[in-house]
Amino acid sequence: MTPTTARQDRGGGMTPVTARRGLAAPAAGRRTAGLRRTLALGRSEGLLLRRNGLAVAIALTLPIATVLGLRSSPELTGVIGADIGAAVVTAVAALSLNLFVYYHLVTALVARREELVLKRLRTGEPTDLEILAGAAAPAVTVAWTQIAVAAIAAAIWFGVPLPVNILLVLTAIILGTAVFVLLAAASTAMTPTVELAQLTTTPMLVIPLTLSGLYVPLTELPHPVELLGRLLPLTPVVDLLRLGLSGTTTDGRTVDFAGSLAPAVPSVLTLLAWIVLGALATRRWFRWEPRR
């Protein structure tokens, strides 16, 4: 075995020659190599995504269909908010994260697990985090593109003003993405096959979306249901997007961000809590090999 092929897998075995000689690569070099591996895995997953006709159709039609649907139904503005442009962007962002990032990633990870792809990757150079990040990259890219397209379309058709606080908008999208990627990885533990993904993901697809305040204001629901809705992972994303885009809260109050960002703190803390829970659940229950 040559020095360039000697390497160590996670179950033990050969030690890399460079490690034995104490010639560890610089941290910057390791980060660069890790980024290259993640991008390579993401490109491979992207090619597989392109071959999924249903996923491609959803990716292409979701933002425009949502904008056109709300544009042709102005009566919906009374249900989801007075600012229809901001409501459109919020709706597309919530649907993209919940229906595309979460569901697509569950099915993709389960498929790769059952095909032994994850097991083979794990015996190679990529770390666990790189493998998961590479698998999630195409879905995240599509979701963020959908949000950007929806924002452009809403600006053209509804005259969306500049966001009141762009930092809150970015915080909602970035933290929300992290939450649903981790929840997708954790949900694979309950999904033995791709065919059963529709069943195992239904609670996470339906309940958070229904109780997010996107369609029915939470203040109109019974107090226990309202409290449950505020604790679910999609609600803080909707709240932060509304605050950042139009400066209004879920109960219709206008916020002056020149004074304080206090109204955004509960939503940020809720998303951070979900990130911690999702990371712990993924670390504890995520499987790299088929369930037998």
PDB file of C-alpha atoms in Angstrom:
ATOM      1  CA  MET A   1       0.000   0.000   0.000  1.00  0.00           C
ATOM      2  CA  THR A   2       1.440   3.364  -1.003  1.00  0.00           C
ATOM      3  CA  PRO A   3       1.626   6.322   1.400  1.00  0.00           C
ATOM      4  CA  THR A   4      -1.059   8.166  -0.542  1.00  0.00           C
ATOM      5  CA  THR A   5      -3.582   5.349  -0.150  1.00  0.00           C
ATOM      6  CA  ALA A   6      -2.998   4.536   3.502  1.00  0.00           C
ATOM      7  CA  ARG A   7      -5.824   6.131   5.468  1.00  0.00           C
ATOM      8  CA  GLN A   8      -8.014   5.574   8.501  1.00  0.00           C
ATOM      9  CA  ASP A   9     -11.721   4.916   8.501  1.00  0.00           C
ATOM     10  CA  ARG A  10     -14.061   5.522  11.439  1.00  0.00           C
ATOM     11  CA  GLY A  11     -13.917   1.929  12.511  1.00  0.00           C
ATOM     12  CA  GLY A  12     -10.117   1.873  12.843  1.00  0.00           C
ATOM     13  CA  GLY A  13      -7.466   0.593  10.503  1.00  0.00           C
ATOM     14  CA  MET A  14      -4.530   2.206   8.790  1.00  0.00           C
ATOM     15  CA  THR A  15      -3.244   5.532  10.085  1.00  0.00           C
ATOM     16  CA  PRO A  16      -2.435   8.191   7.468  1.00  0.00           C
ATOM     17  CA  VAL A  17       1.282   8.405   6.757  1.00  0.00           C
ATOM     18  CA  THR A  18       1.278  12.174   7.167  1.00  0.00           C
ATOM     19  CA  ALA A  19      -0.378  11.848  10.581  1.00  0.00           C
ATOM     20  CA  ARG A  20       2.198   9.252  11.695  1.00  0.00           C
ATOM     21  CA  ARG A  21       4.974  11.648  10.755  1.00  0.00           C
ATOM     22  CA  GLY A  22       3.313  14.552  12.551  1.00  0.00           C
ATOM     23  CA  LEU A  23       2.865  16.449   9.288  1.00  0.00           C
ATOM     24  CA  ALA A  24      -0.765  17.396   9.851  1.00  0.00           C
ATOM     25  CA  ALA A  25      -2.175  19.732   7.243  1.00  0.00           C
ATOM     26  CA  PRO A  26      -2.699  23.363   8.302  1.00  0.00           C
ATOM     27  CA  ALA A  27      -6.162  24.226   9.552  1.00  0.00           C
ATOM     28  CA  ALA A  28      -6.818  26.453   6.548  1.00  0.00           C
ATOM     29  CA  GLY A  29      -5.907  23.645   4.180  1.00  0.00           C
ATOM     30  CA  ARG A  30      -8.203  21.221   5.972  1.00  0.00           C
ATOM     31  CA  ARG A  31     -11.069  23.687   5.792  1.00  0.00           C
ATOM     32  CA  THR A  32     -10.481  24.217   2.084  1.00  0.00           C
ATOM     33  CA  ALA A  33     -10.381  20.483   1.441  1.00  0.00           C
ATOM     34  CA  GLY A  34     -13.527  20.009   3.486  1.00  0.00           C
ATOM     35  CA  LEU A  35     -15.306  22.714   1.498  1.00  0.00           C
ATOM     36  CA  ARG A  36     -14.260  21.067  -1.773  1.00  0.00           C
ATOM     37  CA  ARG A  37     -15.587  17.720  -0.607  1.00  0.00           C
ATOM     38  CA  THR A  38     -18.871  19.280   0.503  1.00  0.00           C
ATOM     39  CA  LEU A  39     -19.297  21.063  -2.835  1.00  0.00           C
ATOM     40  CA  ALA A  40     -18.504  17.860  -4.731  1.00  0.00           C
ATOM     41  CA  LEU A  41     -21.121  15.965  -2.735  1.00  0.00           C
ATOM     42  CA  GLY A  42     -23.574  18.804  -3.294  1.00  0.00           C
ATOM     43  CA  ARG A  43     -23.018  18.696  -7.061  1.00  0.00           C
ATOM     44  CA  SER A  44     -23.622  14.960  -7.110  1.00  0.00           C
ATOM     45  CA  GLU A  45     -26.821  15.359  -5.101  1.00  0.00           C
ATOM     46  CA  GLY A  46     -27.871  18.186  -7.395  1.00  0.00           C
ATOM     47  CA  LEU A  47     -27.573  15.939 -10.439  1.00  0.00           C
ATOM     48  CA  LEU A  48     -29.828  13.392  -8.751  1.00  0.00           C
ATOM     49  CA  LEU A  49     -32.288  16.142  -7.860  1.00  0.00           C
ATOM     50  CA  ARG A  50     -32.495  17.183 -11.516  1.00  0.00           C
ATOM     51  CA  ARG A  51     -33.598  13.661 -12.406  1.00  0.00           C
ATOM     52  CA  ASN A  52     -36.528  13.865  -9.967  1.00  0.00           C
ATOM     53  CA  GLY A  53     -39.280  15.291 -12.135  1.00  0.00           C
ATOM     54  CA  LEU A  54     -41.695  16.001  -9.285  1.00  0.00           C
ATOM     55  CA  ALA A  55     -39.081  17.824  -7.214  1.00  0.00           C
ATOM     56  CA  VAL A  56     -38.025  19.914 -10.208  1.00  0.00           C
ATOM     57  CA  ALA A  57     -41.645  20.793 -10.991  1.00  0.00           C
ATOM     58  CA  ILE A  58     -42.237  21.913  -7.397  1.00  0.00           C
ATOM     59  CA  ALA A  59     -39.011  23.890  -7.381  1.00  0.00           C
ATOM     60  CA  LEU A  60     -39.930  25.748 -10.557  1.00  0.00           C
ATOM     61  CA  THR A  61     -43.609  26.391  -9.906  1.00  0.00           C
ATOM     62  CA  LEU A  62     -43.878  27.028  -6.163  1.00  0.00           C
ATOM     63  CA  PRO A  63     -42.832  30.703  -5.992  1.00  0.00           C
ATOM     64  CA  ILE A  64     -44.596  31.854  -9.157  1.00  0.00           C
ATOM     65  CA  ALA A  65     -47.737  29.818  -8.436  1.00  0.00           C
ATOM     66  CA  THR A  66     -47.940  31.278  -4.937  1.00  0.00           C
ATOM     67  CA  VAL A  67     -47.506  34.832  -6.197  1.00  0.00           C
ATOM     68  CA  LEU A  68     -50.034  34.399  -9.010  1.00  0.00           C
ATOM     69  CA  GLY A  69     -52.499  32.654  -6.709  1.00  0.00           C
ATOM     70  CA  LEU A  70     -52.437  35.477  -4.194  1.00  0.00           C
ATOM     71  CA  ARG A  71     -52.436  38.081  -6.942  1.00  0.00           C
ATOM     72  CA  SER A  72     -55.666  36.655  -8.337  1.00  0.00           C
ATOM     73  CA  SER A  73     -57.195  36.309  -4.856  1.00  0.00           C
ATOM     74  CA  PRO A  74     -56.883  39.715  -3.185  1.00  0.00           C
ATOM     75  CA  GLU A  75     -59.416  38.682  -0.540  1.00  0.00           C
ATOM     76  CA  LEU A  76     -56.703  36.554   1.040  1.00  0.00           C
ATOM     77  CA  THR A  77     -54.911  39.692   2.193  1.00  0.00           C
ATOM     78  CA  GLY A  78     -57.373  39.985   5.053  1.00  0.00           C
ATOM     79  CA  VAL A  79     -56.390  36.516   6.246  1.00  0.00           C
ATOM     80  CA  ILE A  80     -52.629  36.543   6.014  1.00  0.00           C
ATOM     81  CA  GLY A  81     -51.876  40.209   6.446  1.00  0.00           C
ATOM     82  CA  ALA A  82     -52.550  43.649   5.062  1.00  0.00           C
ATOM     83  CA  ASP A  83     -49.243  43.869   3.216  1.00  0.00           C
ATOM     84  CA  ILE A  84     -49.817  41.344   0.438  1.00  0.00           C
ATOM     85  CA  GLY A  85     -46.281  41.646  -0.951  1.00  0.00           C
ATOM     86  CA  ALA A  86     -44.623  40.839   2.356  1.00  0.00           C
ATOM     87  CA  ALA A  87     -47.192  38.091   2.916  1.00  0.00           C
ATOM     88  CA  VAL A  88     -46.273  36.475  -0.410  1.00  0.00           C
ATOM     89  CA  VAL A  89     -42.566  36.377   0.431  1.00  0.00           C
ATOM     90  CA  THR A  90     -43.338  35.022   3.899  1.00  0.00           C
ATOM     91  CA  ALA A  91     -45.625  32.329   2.479  1.00  0.00           C
ATOM     92  CA  VAL A  92     -43.091  31.169  -0.111  1.00  0.00           C
ATOM     93  CA  ALA A  93     -40.282  31.093   2.452  1.00  0.00           C
ATOM     94  CA  ALA A  94     -42.350  29.028   4.880  1.00  0.00           C
ATOM     95  CA  LEU A  95     -43.489  26.596   2.186  1.00  0.00           C
ATOM     96  CA  SER A  96     -39.978  26.253   0.746  1.00  0.00           C
ATOM     97  CA  LEU A  97     -38.422  25.415   4.096  1.00  0.00           C
ATOM     98  CA  ASN A  98     -41.203  23.103   5.224  1.00  0.00           C
ATOM     99  CA  LEU A  99     -42.284  21.367   2.028  1.00  0.00           C
ATOM    100  CA  PHE A 100     -39.073  21.381   0.015  1.00  0.00           C
ATOM    101  CA  VAL A 101     -36.047  21.457   2.322  1.00  0.00           C
ATOM    102  CA  TYR A 102     -37.546  19.201   4.992  1.00  0.00           C
ATOM    103  CA  TYR A 103     -39.453  16.687   2.886  1.00  0.00           C
ATOM    104  CA  HIS A 104     -36.976  16.441   0.024  1.00  0.00           C
ATOM    105  CA  LEU A 105     -34.037  16.011   2.364  1.00  0.00           C
ATOM    106  CA  VAL A 106     -35.776  13.239   4.317  1.00  0.00           C
ATOM    107  CA  THR A 107     -36.409  11.267   1.137  1.00  0.00           C
ATOM    108  CA  ALA A 108     -32.908  11.940  -0.212  1.00  0.00           C
ATOM    109  CA  LEU A 109     -31.132  10.832   2.973  1.00  0.00           C
ATOM    110  CA  VAL A 110     -33.298   7.727   3.350  1.00  0.00           C
ATOM    111  CA  ALA A 111     -32.667   6.776  -0.275  1.00  0.00           C
ATOM    112  CA  ARG A 112     -28.891   7.210   0.086  1.00  0.00           C
ATOM    113  CA  ARG A 113     -28.916   5.263   3.343  1.00  0.00           C
ATOM    114  CA  GLU A 114     -30.857   2.327   1.917  1.00  0.00           C
ATOM    115  CA  GLU A 115     -28.577   2.262  -1.146  1.00  0.00           C
ATOM    116  CA  LEU A 116     -25.519   2.104   1.176  1.00  0.00           C
ATOM    117  CA  VAL A 117     -24.251   5.403  -0.227  1.00  0.00           C
ATOM    118  CA  LEU A 118     -23.966   7.015   3.201  1.00  0.00           C
ATOM    119  CA  LYS A 119     -22.100   4.013   4.575  1.00  0.00           C
ATOM    120  CA  ARG A 120     -19.583   4.115   1.727  1.00  0.00           C
ATOM    121  CA  LEU A 121     -19.122   7.869   2.021  1.00  0.00           C
ATOM    122  CA  ARG A 122     -18.510   7.568   5.738  1.00  0.00           C
ATOM    123  CA  THR A 123     -15.556   5.243   5.182  1.00  0.00           C
ATOM    124  CA  GLY A 124     -13.947   7.857   2.949  1.00  0.00           C
ATOM    125  CA  GLU A 125     -12.469  11.273   3.601  1.00  0.00           C
ATOM    126  CA  PRO A 126     -15.659  13.338   4.162  1.00  0.00           C
ATOM    127  CA  THR A 127     -16.671  13.959   7.754  1.00  0.00           C
ATOM    128  CA  ASP A 128     -20.202  13.342   8.964  1.00  0.00           C
ATOM    129  CA  LEU A 129     -20.952  17.060   8.823  1.00  0.00           C
ATOM    130  CA  GLU A 130     -19.612  17.328   5.269  1.00  0.00           C
ATOM    131  CA  ILE A 131     -21.779  14.416   4.127  1.00  0.00           C
ATOM    132  CA  LEU A 132     -24.941  15.911   5.611  1.00  0.00           C
ATOM    133  CA  ALA A 133     -24.107  19.398   4.348  1.00  0.00           C
ATOM    134  CA  GLY A 134     -23.442  18.082   0.841  1.00  0.00           C
ATOM    135  CA  ALA A 135     -26.736  16.189   0.821  1.00  0.00           C
ATOM    136  CA  ALA A 136     -28.633  19.275   1.993  1.00  0.00           C
ATOM    137  CA  ALA A 137     -26.913  21.803  -0.288  1.00  0.00           C
ATOM    138  CA  PRO A 138     -29.118  21.357  -3.412  1.00  0.00           C
ATOM    139  CA  ALA A 139     -32.400  21.561  -1.482  1.00  0.00           C
ATOM    140  CA  VAL A 140     -31.205  24.619   0.424  1.00  0.00           C
ATOM    141  CA  THR A 141     -30.025  26.279  -2.783  1.00  0.00           C
ATOM    142  CA  VAL A 142     -33.383  25.656  -4.445  1.00  0.00           C
ATOM    143  CA  ALA A 143     -35.308  26.950  -1.414  1.00  0.00           C
ATOM    144  CA  TRP A 144     -33.276  30.146  -1.205  1.00  0.00           C
ATOM    145  CA  THR A 145     -33.668  30.652  -4.938  1.00  0.00           C
ATOM    146  CA  GLN A 146     -37.427  30.218  -4.592  1.00  0.00           C
ATOM    147  CA  ILE A 147     -37.498  32.891  -1.895  1.00  0.00           C
ATOM    148  CA  ALA A 148     -35.455  35.275  -4.036  1.00  0.00           C
ATOM    149  CA  VAL A 149     -37.687  34.678  -7.080  1.00  0.00           C
ATOM    150  CA  ALA A 150     -40.796  35.248  -4.962  1.00  0.00           C
ATOM    151  CA  ALA A 151     -39.353  38.490  -3.618  1.00  0.00           C
ATOM    152  CA  ILE A 152     -38.627  39.734  -7.145  1.00  0.00           C
ATOM    153  CA  ALA A 153     -42.052  38.685  -8.428  1.00  0.00           C
ATOM    154  CA  ALA A 154     -43.787  40.287  -5.446  1.00  0.00           C
ATOM    155  CA  ALA A 155     -41.835  43.498  -5.970  1.00  0.00           C
ATOM    156  CA  ILE A 156     -42.931  43.582  -9.617  1.00  0.00           C
ATOM    157  CA  TRP A 157     -46.617  42.771  -9.083  1.00  0.00           C
ATOM    158  CA  PHE A 158     -47.287  44.145  -5.604  1.00  0.00           C
ATOM    159  CA  GLY A 159     -44.697  46.852  -5.152  1.00  0.00           C
ATOM    160  CA  VAL A 160     -43.009  45.401  -2.071  1.00  0.00           C
ATOM    161  CA  PRO A 161     -41.072  48.119  -0.214  1.00  0.00           C
ATOM    162  CA  LEU A 162     -37.572  47.582   1.103  1.00  0.00           C
ATOM    163  CA  PRO A 163     -37.458  45.382   4.231  1.00  0.00           C
ATOM    164  CA  VAL A 164     -37.779  47.257   7.485  1.00  0.00           C
ATOM    165  CA  ASN A 165     -34.948  45.181   8.955  1.00  0.00           C
ATOM    166  CA  ILE A 166     -33.009  42.995   6.510  1.00  0.00           C
ATOM    167  CA  LEU A 167     -31.052  41.407   9.376  1.00  0.00           C
ATOM    168  CA  LEU A 168     -34.218  39.800  10.739  1.00  0.00           C
ATOM    169  CA  VAL A 169     -35.139  38.509   7.274  1.00  0.00           C
ATOM    170  CA  LEU A 170     -31.728  36.864   6.862  1.00  0.00           C
ATOM    171  CA  THR A 171     -31.857  35.531  10.426  1.00  0.00           C
ATOM    172  CA  ALA A 172     -35.235  33.923   9.767  1.00  0.00           C
ATOM    173  CA  ILE A 173     -34.067  32.248   6.560  1.00  0.00           C
ATOM    174  CA  ILE A 174     -30.685  31.055   7.845  1.00  0.00           C
ATOM    175  CA  LEU A 175     -31.868  29.787  11.231  1.00  0.00           C
ATOM    176  CA  GLY A 176     -35.025  28.320   9.709  1.00  0.00           C
ATOM    177  CA  THR A 177     -32.945  26.458   7.140  1.00  0.00           C
ATOM    178  CA  ALA A 178     -30.699  25.017   9.843  1.00  0.00           C
ATOM    179  CA  VAL A 179     -33.729  23.898  11.858  1.00  0.00           C
ATOM    180  CA  PHE A 180     -35.427  22.056   9.005  1.00  0.00           C
ATOM    181  CA  VAL A 181     -32.212  20.459   7.759  1.00  0.00           C
ATOM    182  CA  LEU A 182     -31.563  19.037  11.228  1.00  0.00           C
ATOM    183  CA  LEU A 183     -35.192  17.958  11.663  1.00  0.00           C
ATOM    184  CA  ALA A 184     -35.030  16.215   8.295  1.00  0.00           C
ATOM    185  CA  ALA A 185     -31.894  14.328   9.332  1.00  0.00           C
ATOM    186  CA  ALA A 186     -33.506  13.338  12.639  1.00  0.00           C
ATOM    187  CA  SER A 187     -36.740  12.267  10.915  1.00  0.00           C
ATOM    188  CA  THR A 188     -34.880   9.684   8.837  1.00  0.00           C
ATOM    189  CA  ALA A 189     -34.622   7.570  11.984  1.00  0.00           C
ATOM    190  CA  MET A 190     -38.402   7.074  11.822  1.00  0.00           C
ATOM    191  CA  THR A 191     -38.437   6.469   8.052  1.00  0.00           C
ATOM    192  CA  PRO A 192     -37.422   2.923   7.090  1.00  0.00           C
ATOM    193  CA  THR A 193     -38.056   3.382   3.351  1.00  0.00           C
ATOM    194  CA  VAL A 194     -38.537   6.194   0.863  1.00  0.00           C
ATOM    195  CA  GLU A 195     -42.101   5.034   0.241  1.00  0.00           C
ATOM    196  CA  LEU A 196     -42.991   5.588   3.909  1.00  0.00           C
ATOM    197  CA  ALA A 197     -41.559   9.119   3.953  1.00  0.00           C
ATOM    198  CA  GLN A 198     -44.938  10.542   2.995  1.00  0.00           C
ATOM    199  CA  LEU A 199     -46.387   9.011   6.156  1.00  0.00           C
ATOM    200  CA  THR A 200     -43.600   9.739   8.633  1.00  0.00           C
ATOM    201  CA  THR A 201     -43.160  13.360   7.538  1.00  0.00           C
ATOM    202  CA  THR A 202     -46.869  14.271   7.520  1.00  0.00           C
ATOM    203  CA  PRO A 203     -47.023  15.538  11.129  1.00  0.00           C
ATOM    204  CA  MET A 204     -44.057  17.864  10.582  1.00  0.00           C
ATOM    205  CA  LEU A 205     -45.432  19.000   7.235  1.00  0.00           C
ATOM    206  CA  VAL A 206     -49.002  19.706   8.323  1.00  0.00           C
ATOM    207  CA  ILE A 207     -49.012  20.773  11.972  1.00  0.00           C
ATOM    208  CA  PRO A 208     -46.305  23.477  11.925  1.00  0.00           C
ATOM    209  CA  LEU A 209     -47.676  24.926   8.691  1.00  0.00           C
ATOM    210  CA  THR A 210     -51.254  24.988  10.013  1.00  0.00           C
ATOM    211  CA  LEU A 211     -50.291  26.567  13.338  1.00  0.00           C
ATOM    212  CA  SER A 212     -47.651  28.950  12.005  1.00  0.00           C
ATOM    213  CA  GLY A 213     -50.001  31.929  11.822  1.00  0.00           C
ATOM    214  CA  LEU A 214     -49.470  32.057   8.088  1.00  0.00           C
ATOM    215  CA  TYR A 215     -53.115  31.475   7.214  1.00  0.00           C
ATOM    216  CA  VAL A 216     -54.995  31.903  10.494  1.00  0.00           C
ATOM    217  CA  PRO A 217     -53.746  34.452  13.077  1.00  0.00           C
ATOM    218  CA  LEU A 218     -52.630  32.680  16.218  1.00  0.00           C
ATOM    219  CA  THR A 219     -54.447  35.217  18.364  1.00  0.00           C
ATOM    220  CA  GLU A 220     -57.762  33.884  17.017  1.00  0.00           C
ATOM    221  CA  LEU A 221     -57.022  30.353  18.210  1.00  0.00           C
ATOM    222  CA  PRO A 222     -57.715  28.967  21.714  1.00  0.00           C
ATOM    223  CA  HIS A 223     -54.920  29.875  24.103  1.00  0.00           C
ATOM    224  CA  PRO A 224     -53.461  26.324  24.480  1.00  0.00           C
ATOM    225  CA  VAL A 225     -53.393  25.944  20.679  1.00  0.00           C
ATOM    226  CA  GLU A 226     -51.846  29.395  20.293  1.00  0.00           C
ATOM    227  CA  LEU A 227     -49.128  28.505  22.801  1.00  0.00           C
ATOM    228  CA  LEU A 228     -48.416  25.235  20.976  1.00  0.00           C
ATOM    229  CA  GLY A 229     -48.214  27.072  17.661  1.00  0.00           C
ATOM    230  CA  ARG A 230     -45.672  29.546  19.011  1.00  0.00           C
ATOM    231  CA  LEU A 231     -43.440  26.689  20.163  1.00  0.00           C
ATOM    232  CA  LEU A 232     -43.381  24.951  16.761  1.00  0.00           C
ATOM    233  CA  PRO A 233     -40.378  25.469  14.456  1.00  0.00           C
ATOM    234  CA  LEU A 234     -42.105  27.270  11.587  1.00  0.00           C
ATOM    235  CA  THR A 235     -43.898  29.955  13.614  1.00  0.00           C
ATOM    236  CA  PRO A 236     -40.763  31.903  14.628  1.00  0.00           C
ATOM    237  CA  VAL A 237     -39.652  31.912  10.979  1.00  0.00           C
ATOM    238  CA  VAL A 238     -42.981  33.487   9.966  1.00  0.00           C
ATOM    239  CA  ASP A 239     -42.800  35.956  12.859  1.00  0.00           C
ATOM    240  CA  LEU A 240     -39.256  37.091  12.029  1.00  0.00           C
ATOM    241  CA  LEU A 241     -40.063  37.448   8.331  1.00  0.00           C
ATOM    242  CA  ARG A 242     -43.090  39.601   9.096  1.00  0.00           C
ATOM    243  CA  LEU A 243     -41.078  41.726  11.500  1.00  0.00           C
ATOM    244  CA  GLY A 244     -38.213  42.110   9.060  1.00  0.00           C
ATOM    245  CA  LEU A 245     -40.288  42.726   5.932  1.00  0.00           C
ATOM    246  CA  SER A 246     -43.080  44.962   7.213  1.00  0.00           C
ATOM    247  CA  GLY A 247     -42.283  45.705  10.855  1.00  0.00           C
ATOM    248  CA  THR A 248     -45.508  44.157  12.131  1.00  0.00           C
ATOM    249  CA  THR A 249     -46.071  41.425  14.692  1.00  0.00           C
ATOM    250  CA  THR A 250     -48.509  38.533  14.455  1.00  0.00           C
ATOM    251  CA  ASP A 251     -51.102  40.509  16.425  1.00  0.00           C
ATOM    252  CA  GLY A 252     -50.869  43.467  14.045  1.00  0.00           C
ATOM    253  CA  ARG A 253     -48.679  45.789  16.138  1.00  0.00           C
ATOM    254  CA  THR A 254     -46.140  47.975  14.355  1.00  0.00           C
ATOM    255  CA  VAL A 255     -42.605  47.774  15.743  1.00  0.00           C
ATOM    256  CA  ASP A 256     -40.118  50.635  15.781  1.00  0.00           C
ATOM    257  CA  PHE A 257     -36.741  48.944  15.426  1.00  0.00           C
ATOM    258  CA  ALA A 258     -34.954  52.199  16.125  1.00  0.00           C
ATOM    259  CA  GLY A 259     -35.786  51.614  19.767  1.00  0.00           C
ATOM    260  CA  SER A 260     -35.373  47.876  20.396  1.00  0.00           C
ATOM    261  CA  LEU A 261     -35.252  44.454  18.780  1.00  0.00           C
ATOM    262  CA  ALA A 262     -36.972  42.933  21.801  1.00  0.00           C
ATOM    263  CA  PRO A 263     -40.037  41.673  19.826  1.00  0.00           C
ATOM    264  CA  ALA A 264     -37.715  39.454  17.759  1.00  0.00           C
ATOM    265  CA  VAL A 265     -35.905  37.868  20.715  1.00  0.00           C
ATOM    266  CA  PRO A 266     -38.478  35.150  21.558  1.00  0.00           C
ATOM    267  CA  SER A 267     -38.566  33.944  17.941  1.00  0.00           C
ATOM    268  CA  VAL A 268     -34.766  33.839  17.690  1.00  0.00           C
ATOM    269  CA  LEU A 269     -34.496  31.930  20.965  1.00  0.00           C
ATOM    270  CA  THR A 270     -37.150  29.461  19.820  1.00  0.00           C
ATOM    271  CA  LEU A 271     -35.245  28.768  16.593  1.00  0.00           C
ATOM    272  CA  LEU A 272     -31.965  28.352  18.488  1.00  0.00           C
ATOM    273  CA  ALA A 273     -33.672  25.896  20.833  1.00  0.00           C
ATOM    274  CA  TRP A 274     -34.929  23.887  17.849  1.00  0.00           C
ATOM    275  CA  ILE A 275     -31.420  23.865  16.370  1.00  0.00           C
ATOM    276  CA  VAL A 276     -30.046  22.410  19.594  1.00  0.00           C
ATOM    277  CA  LEU A 277     -32.833  19.810  19.787  1.00  0.00           C
ATOM    278  CA  GLY A 278     -32.406  18.912  16.123  1.00  0.00           C
ATOM    279  CA  ALA A 279     -28.642  18.534  16.483  1.00  0.00           C
ATOM    280  CA  LEU A 280     -28.990  16.334  19.572  1.00  0.00           C
ATOM    281  CA  ALA A 281     -31.670  14.192  17.924  1.00  0.00           C
ATOM    282  CA  THR A 282     -29.585  13.794  14.773  1.00  0.00           C
ATOM    283  CA  ARG A 283     -26.493  12.876  16.748  1.00  0.00           C
ATOM    284  CA  ARG A 284     -28.442  10.343  18.803  1.00  0.00           C
ATOM    285  CA  TRP A 285     -30.712   8.671  16.242  1.00  0.00           C
ATOM    286  CA  PHE A 286     -29.411   9.295  12.740  1.00  0.00           C
ATOM    287  CA  ARG A 287     -28.518   6.006  11.036  1.00  0.00           C
ATOM    288  CA  TRP A 288     -25.818   5.611   8.409  1.00  0.00           C
ATOM    289  CA  GLU A 289     -26.752   2.067   7.415  1.00  0.00           C
ATOM    290  CA  PRO A 290     -30.048   0.498   6.289  1.00  0.00           C
ATOM    291  CA  ARG A 291     -32.531  -0.451   8.972  1.00  0.00           C
ATOM    292  CA  ARG A 292     -32.732  -4.250   9.092  1.00  0.00           C
TER     293      ARG A 292
END
